[in-house]
Amino acid sequence: MIRLPKNEGLNIIPFIDIMLVLLAIVLSLSTFIAHGEIKINLPQSENSNSINENKDKVSILIDKENKFYIEGKTTSLEEIKAKFDTIDSKTLVELKSDKEAKFESFVKIIDILKNKNHENFQILTEQKR
C-alpha cells in the first residue's frame, strides 16, 4: 500500500468549484429551453373569441419582427402556401399576430387562405379588461 506524506493529498476543492459552475450553467440554459415559446402581444378586443381545442387545426403566428411561424417553427410564405396545398379546406386555421406586426404580413396570410379557398379560420385576440 502506498502512503502519501501527511501534508500531501488529493485536493478536490477546485474540482468542486468547476462542478458548481457547470451546474449553474446547465440550470440557467434549461430555463431558456423550457420556455421555448414565441412571445407575442395579441391585440385586445371586447368580443374576444375563445380558443377552440380542435385537434385538426393549424396555428400560424406572426411576431413583431414580421416572421412567420407554423406550429412554433419559423417558416416562409412559400412554405405556408405549400402547407395549405396539403391540408383539407375544413381544417381550422388559427391566426395570431403581434399587435406591433405590420398589417401587410397579416393580409398576406389572408390572401393565401383566399387563394386556396380556405375559409375556416379564426383570428385570436386577447380579452380586453
Coordinates of N, CA, C and O in Angstrom, one line a residue:
M1 N 0.8 -1.2 0.0 CA 0.0 0.0 0.0 C 0.9 1.2 0.0 O 1.8 1.3 0.8
I2 N 0.6 2.2 -0.9 CA 1.3 3.4 -1.0 C 0.8 4.4 0.0 O -0.4 4.7 0.0
R3 N 1.6 5.0 0.8 CA 1.2 6.0 1.7 C 1.8 7.4 1.3 O 2.9 7.5 0.9
L4 N 0.9 8.3 1.3 CA 1.3 9.7 0.9 C 1.8 10.4 2.2 O 1.3 10.1 3.3
P5 N 2.7 11.3 2.0 CA 3.1 12.0 3.2 C 2.0 12.8 3.8 O 1.0 13.1 3.1
K6 N 2.0 13.1 5.1 CA 0.9 13.7 5.8 C 0.4 15.0 5.2 O -0.8 15.2 5.2
N7 N 1.2 15.8 4.6 CA 0.8 17.1 4.0 C 0.4 17.0 2.6 O -0.1 18.0 2.0
E8 N 0.6 15.9 1.9 CA 0.2 15.8 0.5 C -1.0 14.9 0.4 O -1.2 14.0 1.1
G9 N -1.9 15.3 -0.5 CA -3.1 14.6 -0.8 C -3.8 15.1 -2.0 O -3.3 16.0 -2.7
L10 N -4.9 14.6 -2.3 CA -5.7 15.0 -3.5 C -6.6 16.1 -3.1 O -7.5 16.0 -2.2
N11 N -6.4 17.3 -3.7 CA -7.1 18.5 -3.4 C -8.4 18.5 -4.4 O -8.2 18.7 -5.6
I12 N -9.5 18.3 -3.8 CA -10.7 18.3 -4.6 C -11.5 19.6 -4.6 O -12.6 19.7 -5.3
I13 N -11.1 20.6 -4.0 CA -11.8 21.9 -3.9 C -11.9 22.5 -5.3 O -13.0 22.9 -5.7
P14 N -10.8 22.6 -6.1 CA -11.0 23.1 -7.5 C -12.0 22.3 -8.3 O -12.8 22.8 -9.1
F15 N -12.0 21.0 -8.1 CA -13.0 20.1 -8.9 C -14.4 20.5 -8.5 O -15.3 20.6 -9.3
I16 N -14.7 20.7 -7.2 CA -16.0 21.1 -6.7 C -16.4 22.4 -7.3 O -17.5 22.6 -7.7
D17 N -15.5 23.4 -7.3 CA -15.7 24.7 -7.9 C -16.2 24.6 -9.4 O -17.1 25.2 -9.8
I18 N -15.4 23.8 -10.1 CA -15.8 23.6 -11.5 C -17.1 23.0 -11.7 O -17.9 23.4 -12.5
M19 N -17.5 22.0 -10.9 CA -18.8 21.3 -11.0 C -19.9 22.3 -10.6 O -21.0 22.2 -11.2
L20 N -19.7 23.1 -9.6 CA -20.7 24.1 -9.3 C -21.0 25.1 -10.4 O -22.1 25.5 -10.7
V21 N -19.9 25.5 -11.1 CA -20.1 26.4 -12.2 C -20.8 25.7 -13.4 O -21.7 26.3 -14.0
L22 N -20.4 24.5 -13.6 CA -21.1 23.8 -14.7 C -22.6 23.5 -14.3 O -23.5 23.6 -15.2
L23 N -22.9 23.3 -13.1 CA -24.3 23.1 -12.7 C -25.1 24.4 -12.8 O -26.2 24.3 -13.3
A24 N -24.5 25.5 -12.5 CA -25.2 26.8 -12.7 C -25.4 27.1 -14.2 O -26.5 27.5 -14.5
I25 N -24.5 26.7 -15.0 CA -24.7 26.9 -16.5 C -25.8 26.0 -17.0 O -26.7 26.5 -17.8
V26 N -25.8 24.8 -16.6 CA -26.9 23.8 -17.1 C -28.2 24.3 -16.6 O -29.2 24.3 -17.4
L27 N -28.3 24.7 -15.4 CA -29.6 25.2 -14.8 C -30.1 26.4 -15.5 O -31.3 26.5 -15.8
S28 N -29.2 27.3 -15.8 CA -29.7 28.6 -16.5 C -30.1 28.3 -17.9 O -31.0 28.9 -18.5
L29 N -29.4 27.4 -18.6 CA -29.7 27.0 -20.0 C -31.0 26.3 -20.1 O -31.8 26.4 -21.0
S30 N -31.3 25.4 -19.1 CA -32.5 24.6 -19.1 C -33.8 25.5 -18.9 O -34.8 25.2 -19.5
T31 N -33.7 26.6 -18.3 CA -34.8 27.5 -18.1 C -35.1 28.2 -19.5 O -36.3 28.4 -19.8
F32 N -34.1 28.5 -20.3 CA -34.4 29.1 -21.6 C -35.0 28.0 -22.5 O -35.8 28.4 -23.3
I33 N -34.5 26.8 -22.4 CA -35.0 25.8 -23.3 C -36.5 25.4 -22.9 O -37.3 25.2 -23.8
A34 N -36.8 25.4 -21.7 CA -38.1 25.0 -21.2 C -39.2 26.1 -21.6 O -40.3 25.8 -21.9
H35 N -38.8 27.3 -21.8 CA -39.7 28.4 -22.1 C -39.5 28.7 -23.6 O -39.5 29.9 -24.0
G36 N -39.4 27.8 -24.5 CA -39.2 28.0 -25.9 C -40.5 28.5 -26.6 O -40.7 28.1 -27.7
E37 N -41.2 29.3 -26.0 CA -42.4 29.9 -26.5 C -42.1 31.2 -27.2 O -41.3 32.0 -26.8
I38 N -42.8 31.4 -28.3 CA -42.7 32.7 -29.1 C -43.6 33.7 -28.4 O -44.8 33.5 -28.3
K39 N -42.9 34.8 -27.9 CA -43.7 35.8 -27.2 C -44.3 36.8 -28.2 O -43.6 37.4 -29.0
I40 N -45.6 36.9 -28.1 CA -46.3 38.0 -28.9 C -47.4 38.6 -28.0 O -47.9 38.0 -27.1
N41 N -47.7 39.9 -28.3 CA -48.7 40.6 -27.7 C -49.9 40.7 -28.6 O -49.8 41.4 -29.6
L42 N -50.9 39.9 -28.3 CA -52.1 39.9 -29.1 C -52.9 41.2 -28.9 O -52.9 41.8 -27.9
P43 N -53.5 41.7 -30.0 CA -54.4 42.9 -29.9 C -55.5 42.6 -29.0 O -56.0 41.5 -28.9
Q44 N -56.1 43.6 -28.3 CA -57.2 43.4 -27.4 C -58.5 43.7 -28.1 O -58.6 44.5 -29.0
S45 N -59.5 42.9 -27.7 CA -60.8 43.0 -28.2 C -61.9 42.8 -27.1 O -61.6 42.0 -26.2
E46 N -63.0 43.5 -27.2 CA -64.0 43.3 -26.2 C -64.8 42.0 -26.4 O -65.2 41.4 -25.5
N47 N -64.8 41.6 -27.7 CA -65.5 40.3 -28.0 C -64.5 39.3 -28.4 O -64.5 38.8 -29.5
S48 N -63.6 39.0 -27.5 CA -62.5 38.0 -27.8 C -63.1 36.7 -28.0 O -64.0 36.2 -27.2
N49 N -62.7 36.0 -29.0 CA -63.1 34.6 -29.3 C -62.4 33.6 -28.5 O -61.2 33.8 -28.2
S50 N -63.0 32.5 -28.1 CA -62.3 31.5 -27.3 C -61.5 30.6 -28.2 O -61.8 30.4 -29.4
I51 N -60.5 30.0 -27.6 CA -59.6 29.1 -28.4 C -60.3 27.8 -28.5 O -60.7 27.2 -27.5
N52 N -60.5 27.3 -29.7 CA -61.0 26.0 -30.0 C -60.0 24.9 -29.7 O -58.9 25.0 -30.2
E53 N -60.3 23.9 -29.0 CA -59.4 22.8 -28.8 C -59.6 21.7 -29.8 O -59.8 20.6 -29.5
N54 N -59.6 22.1 -31.1 CA -59.9 21.2 -32.2 C -58.5 20.6 -32.5 O -57.5 21.3 -32.7
K55 N -58.5 19.2 -32.6 CA -57.2 18.6 -32.9 C -56.8 18.8 -34.4 O -55.6 18.8 -34.7
D56 N -57.7 19.0 -35.3 CA -57.4 19.3 -36.7 C -57.3 20.8 -36.9 O -58.2 21.5 -37.4
K57 N -56.2 21.4 -36.5 CA -56.0 22.8 -36.7 C -54.6 23.1 -37.0 O -53.7 22.3 -36.7
V58 N -54.3 24.2 -37.7 CA -53.0 24.7 -38.0 C -52.9 26.1 -37.4 O -53.8 26.9 -37.5
S59 N -51.8 26.3 -36.6 CA -51.6 27.6 -36.0 C -50.5 28.4 -36.7 O -49.4 27.9 -36.9
I60 N -50.9 29.6 -37.1 CA -50.0 30.5 -37.8 C -49.8 31.7 -36.9 O -50.8 32.3 -36.5
L61 N -48.5 32.1 -36.7 CA -48.2 33.1 -35.8 C -47.3 34.1 -36.6 O -46.4 33.7 -37.3
I62 N -47.5 35.4 -36.3 CA -46.7 36.5 -36.9 C -46.2 37.3 -35.7 O -47.0 37.8 -34.9
D63 N -44.8 37.3 -35.5 CA -44.3 38.1 -34.4 C -44.0 39.5 -34.8 O -44.3 39.9 -35.9
K64 N -43.5 40.3 -33.8 CA -43.4 41.8 -34.1 C -42.3 42.1 -35.1 O -42.3 43.2 -35.6
E65 N -41.4 41.1 -35.4 CA -40.4 41.3 -36.5 C -41.0 40.8 -37.8 O -40.2 40.7 -38.8
N66 N -42.3 40.5 -37.9 CA -42.9 40.0 -39.1 C -42.4 38.7 -39.6 O -42.3 38.5 -40.8
K67 N -42.0 37.9 -38.7 CA -41.5 36.5 -39.0 C -42.8 35.6 -38.9 O -43.6 35.7 -38.0
F68 N -42.9 34.6 -39.8 CA -44.0 33.7 -39.8 C -43.6 32.4 -39.1 O -42.5 31.9 -39.3
Y69 N -44.6 31.8 -38.4 CA -44.4 30.5 -37.7 C -45.6 29.7 -38.0 O -46.7 30.1 -38.0
I70 N -45.3 28.4 -38.3 CA -46.4 27.4 -38.3 C -46.1 26.4 -37.2 O -45.0 25.8 -37.2
E71 N -47.0 26.2 -36.3 CA -46.9 25.3 -35.2 C -45.6 25.6 -34.4 O -44.9 24.6 -34.0
G72 N -45.2 26.8 -34.3 CA -44.0 27.2 -33.5 C -42.7 27.1 -34.2 O -41.6 27.4 -33.7
K73 N -42.7 26.8 -35.5 CA -41.4 26.7 -36.3 C -41.4 27.8 -37.3 O -42.4 28.0 -38.0
T74 N -40.2 28.5 -37.4 CA -40.1 29.5 -38.4 C -40.3 29.0 -39.8 O -39.8 27.9 -40.2
T75 N -41.0 29.8 -40.6 CA -41.3 29.4 -41.9 C -41.4 30.6 -42.9 O -41.3 31.7 -42.4
S76 N -41.5 30.4 -44.2 CA -41.6 31.4 -45.1 C -43.0 31.4 -45.8 O -43.8 30.4 -45.6
L77 N -43.4 32.4 -46.5 CA -44.7 32.4 -47.2 C -44.8 31.3 -48.2 O -45.9 30.7 -48.3
E78 N -43.7 30.9 -48.9 CA -43.8 29.8 -49.8 C -44.1 28.5 -49.1 O -44.9 27.7 -49.6
E79 N -43.5 28.3 -47.9 CA -43.8 27.1 -47.1 C -45.2 27.1 -46.6 O -45.9 26.1 -46.5
I80 N -45.8 28.3 -46.3 CA -47.2 28.4 -45.9 C -48.1 28.0 -47.0 O -49.0 27.3 -46.8
K81 N -47.8 28.5 -48.2 CA -48.6 28.1 -49.4 C -48.5 26.6 -49.6 O -49.6 26.0 -49.9
A82 N -47.4 26.0 -49.5 CA -47.2 24.6 -49.7 C -48.0 23.8 -48.6 O -48.6 22.8 -48.9
K83 N -48.0 24.3 -47.4 CA -48.8 23.7 -46.3 C -50.2 23.7 -46.6 O -50.9 22.7 -46.4
F84 N -50.8 24.8 -47.2 CA -52.2 24.8 -47.5 C -52.6 24.0 -48.7 O -53.7 23.6 -48.9
D85 N -51.6 23.6 -49.5 CA -51.9 22.7 -50.6 C -52.1 21.3 -50.1 O -52.8 20.5 -50.7
T86 N -51.5 21.0 -48.9 CA -51.6 19.6 -48.4 C -52.7 19.4 -47.3 O -53.0 18.3 -47.0
I87 N -53.3 20.5 -46.8 CA -54.3 20.3 -45.8 C -55.7 20.4 -46.4 O -55.9 21.1 -47.4
D88 N -56.7 19.8 -45.7 CA -58.1 19.9 -46.1 C -58.6 21.3 -45.8 O -58.2 22.0 -44.9
S89 N -59.5 21.7 -46.7 CA -60.1 23.1 -46.5 C -61.0 23.2 -45.3 O -61.3 24.3 -44.9
K90 N -61.3 22.1 -44.7 CA -62.2 22.2 -43.4 C -61.3 22.3 -42.2 O -61.8 22.5 -41.1
T91 N -60.0 22.1 -42.3 CA -59.1 22.2 -41.2 C -59.1 23.7 -40.7 O -59.0 24.6 -41.4
L92 N -59.2 23.8 -39.4 CA -59.3 25.1 -38.7 C -57.9 25.7 -38.7 O -56.9 25.1 -38.4
V93 N -57.8 27.0 -39.1 CA -56.5 27.7 -39.1 C -56.6 28.9 -38.1 O -57.5 29.7 -38.1
E94 N -55.7 28.8 -37.1 CA -55.7 29.9 -36.1 C -54.7 30.9 -36.5 O -53.5 30.6 -36.7
L95 N -55.1 32.2 -36.5 CA -54.2 33.3 -36.9 C -53.9 34.1 -35.7 O -54.8 34.6 -35.0
K96 N -52.6 34.2 -35.3 CA -52.2 35.0 -34.2 C -51.2 36.0 -34.7 O -50.2 35.6 -35.3
S97 N -51.4 37.3 -34.5 CA -50.5 38.3 -35.0 C -50.2 39.3 -33.9 O -51.1 39.8 -33.2
D98 N -48.9 39.6 -33.7 CA -48.5 40.6 -32.6 C -49.1 41.9 -33.0 O -49.2 42.2 -34.2
K99 N -49.5 42.7 -32.0 CA -50.1 44.0 -32.3 C -49.2 44.9 -32.9 O -49.6 45.9 -33.5
E100 N -47.8 44.7 -32.8 CA -46.8 45.6 -33.4 C -46.4 45.1 -34.8 O -45.6 45.7 -35.5
A101 N -46.9 43.9 -35.3 CA -46.6 43.4 -36.6 C -47.2 44.3 -37.6 O -48.3 44.9 -37.4
K102 N -46.6 44.2 -38.8 CA -47.2 45.0 -39.9 C -48.5 44.3 -40.4 O -48.6 43.1 -40.4
F103 N -49.5 45.2 -40.7 CA -50.8 44.7 -41.1 C -50.6 43.9 -42.5 O -51.3 43.0 -42.8
E104 N -49.6 44.4 -43.2 CA -49.4 43.8 -44.5 C -49.0 42.3 -44.4 O -49.5 41.5 -45.2
S105 N -48.3 41.9 -43.3 CA -48.0 40.5 -43.1 C -49.3 39.7 -42.9 O -49.4 38.6 -43.4
F106 N -50.2 40.2 -42.1 CA -51.4 39.6 -41.8 C -52.3 39.4 -43.1 O -52.8 38.4 -43.3
V107 N -52.3 40.5 -43.9 CA -53.0 40.4 -45.2 C -52.5 39.4 -46.1 O -53.2 38.7 -46.8
K108 N -51.1 39.2 -46.1 CA -50.5 38.2 -47.0 C -51.1 36.8 -46.6 O -51.3 36.0 -47.5
I109 N -51.2 36.5 -45.3 CA -51.7 35.2 -44.9 C -53.2 35.0 -45.3 O -53.6 34.0 -45.8
I110 N -54.0 36.1 -45.1 CA -55.4 36.0 -45.5 C -55.5 35.8 -47.0 O -56.3 35.0 -47.5
D111 N -54.6 36.5 -47.8 CA -54.6 36.3 -49.2 C -54.3 34.9 -49.6 O -54.9 34.3 -50.5
I112 N -53.3 34.3 -49.0 CA -53.0 32.9 -49.3 C -54.2 32.0 -49.0 O -54.6 31.1 -49.8
L113 N -54.9 32.2 -47.8 CA -56.1 31.4 -47.5 C -57.2 31.6 -48.5 O -57.8 30.6 -48.9
K114 N -57.4 32.8 -49.0 CA -58.4 33.0 -50.0 C -58.1 32.4 -51.4 O -58.9 31.8 -52.0
N115 N -56.8 32.4 -51.7 CA -56.4 31.8 -53.0 C -56.6 30.3 -52.9 O -56.8 29.6 -54.0
K116 N -56.5 29.7 -51.8 CA -56.6 28.2 -51.6 C -58.1 27.9 -51.3 O -58.3 26.7 -50.9
N117 N -59.0 28.9 -51.3 CA -60.4 28.7 -51.0 C -60.6 28.1 -49.6 O -61.4 27.2 -49.3
H118 N -59.8 28.5 -48.7 CA -59.8 28.1 -47.3 C -60.4 29.1 -46.4 O -59.8 30.2 -46.2
E119 N -61.7 28.9 -46.0 CA -62.4 29.9 -45.3 C -62.6 29.5 -43.8 O -63.3 30.3 -43.1
N120 N -62.1 28.4 -43.3 CA -62.3 28.0 -41.9 C -61.1 28.5 -41.1 O -60.1 27.8 -40.9
F121 N -61.1 29.7 -40.6 CA -60.0 30.3 -39.8 C -60.6 31.2 -38.7 O -61.7 31.6 -38.8
Q122 N -59.8 31.3 -37.7 CA -60.2 32.3 -36.6 C -59.0 33.1 -36.3 O -57.8 32.7 -36.4
I123 N -59.3 34.4 -35.9 CA -58.3 35.3 -35.6 C -58.3 35.5 -34.0 O -59.3 35.8 -33.5
L124 N -57.2 35.1 -33.4 CA -57.1 35.2 -32.0 C -56.7 36.5 -31.4 O -55.8 37.1 -31.9
T125 N -57.5 37.0 -30.4 CA -57.1 38.3 -29.8 C -57.2 38.0 -28.3 O -57.5 37.0 -27.8
E126 N -56.8 39.0 -27.5 CA -56.7 39.0 -26.1 C -58.0 39.7 -25.5 O -58.4 40.7 -26.1
Q127 N -58.6 39.1 -24.5 CA -59.8 39.7 -23.9 C -59.5 41.1 -23.3 O -58.5 41.2 -22.5
K128 N -60.2 42.1 -23.7 CA -60.0 43.5 -23.2 C -60.5 43.5 -21.7 O -61.6 43.0 -21.4
R129 N -59.7 44.1 -20.8 CA -60.1 44.2 -19.4 C -60.5 45.5 -19.0 O -60.1 46.5 -19.4

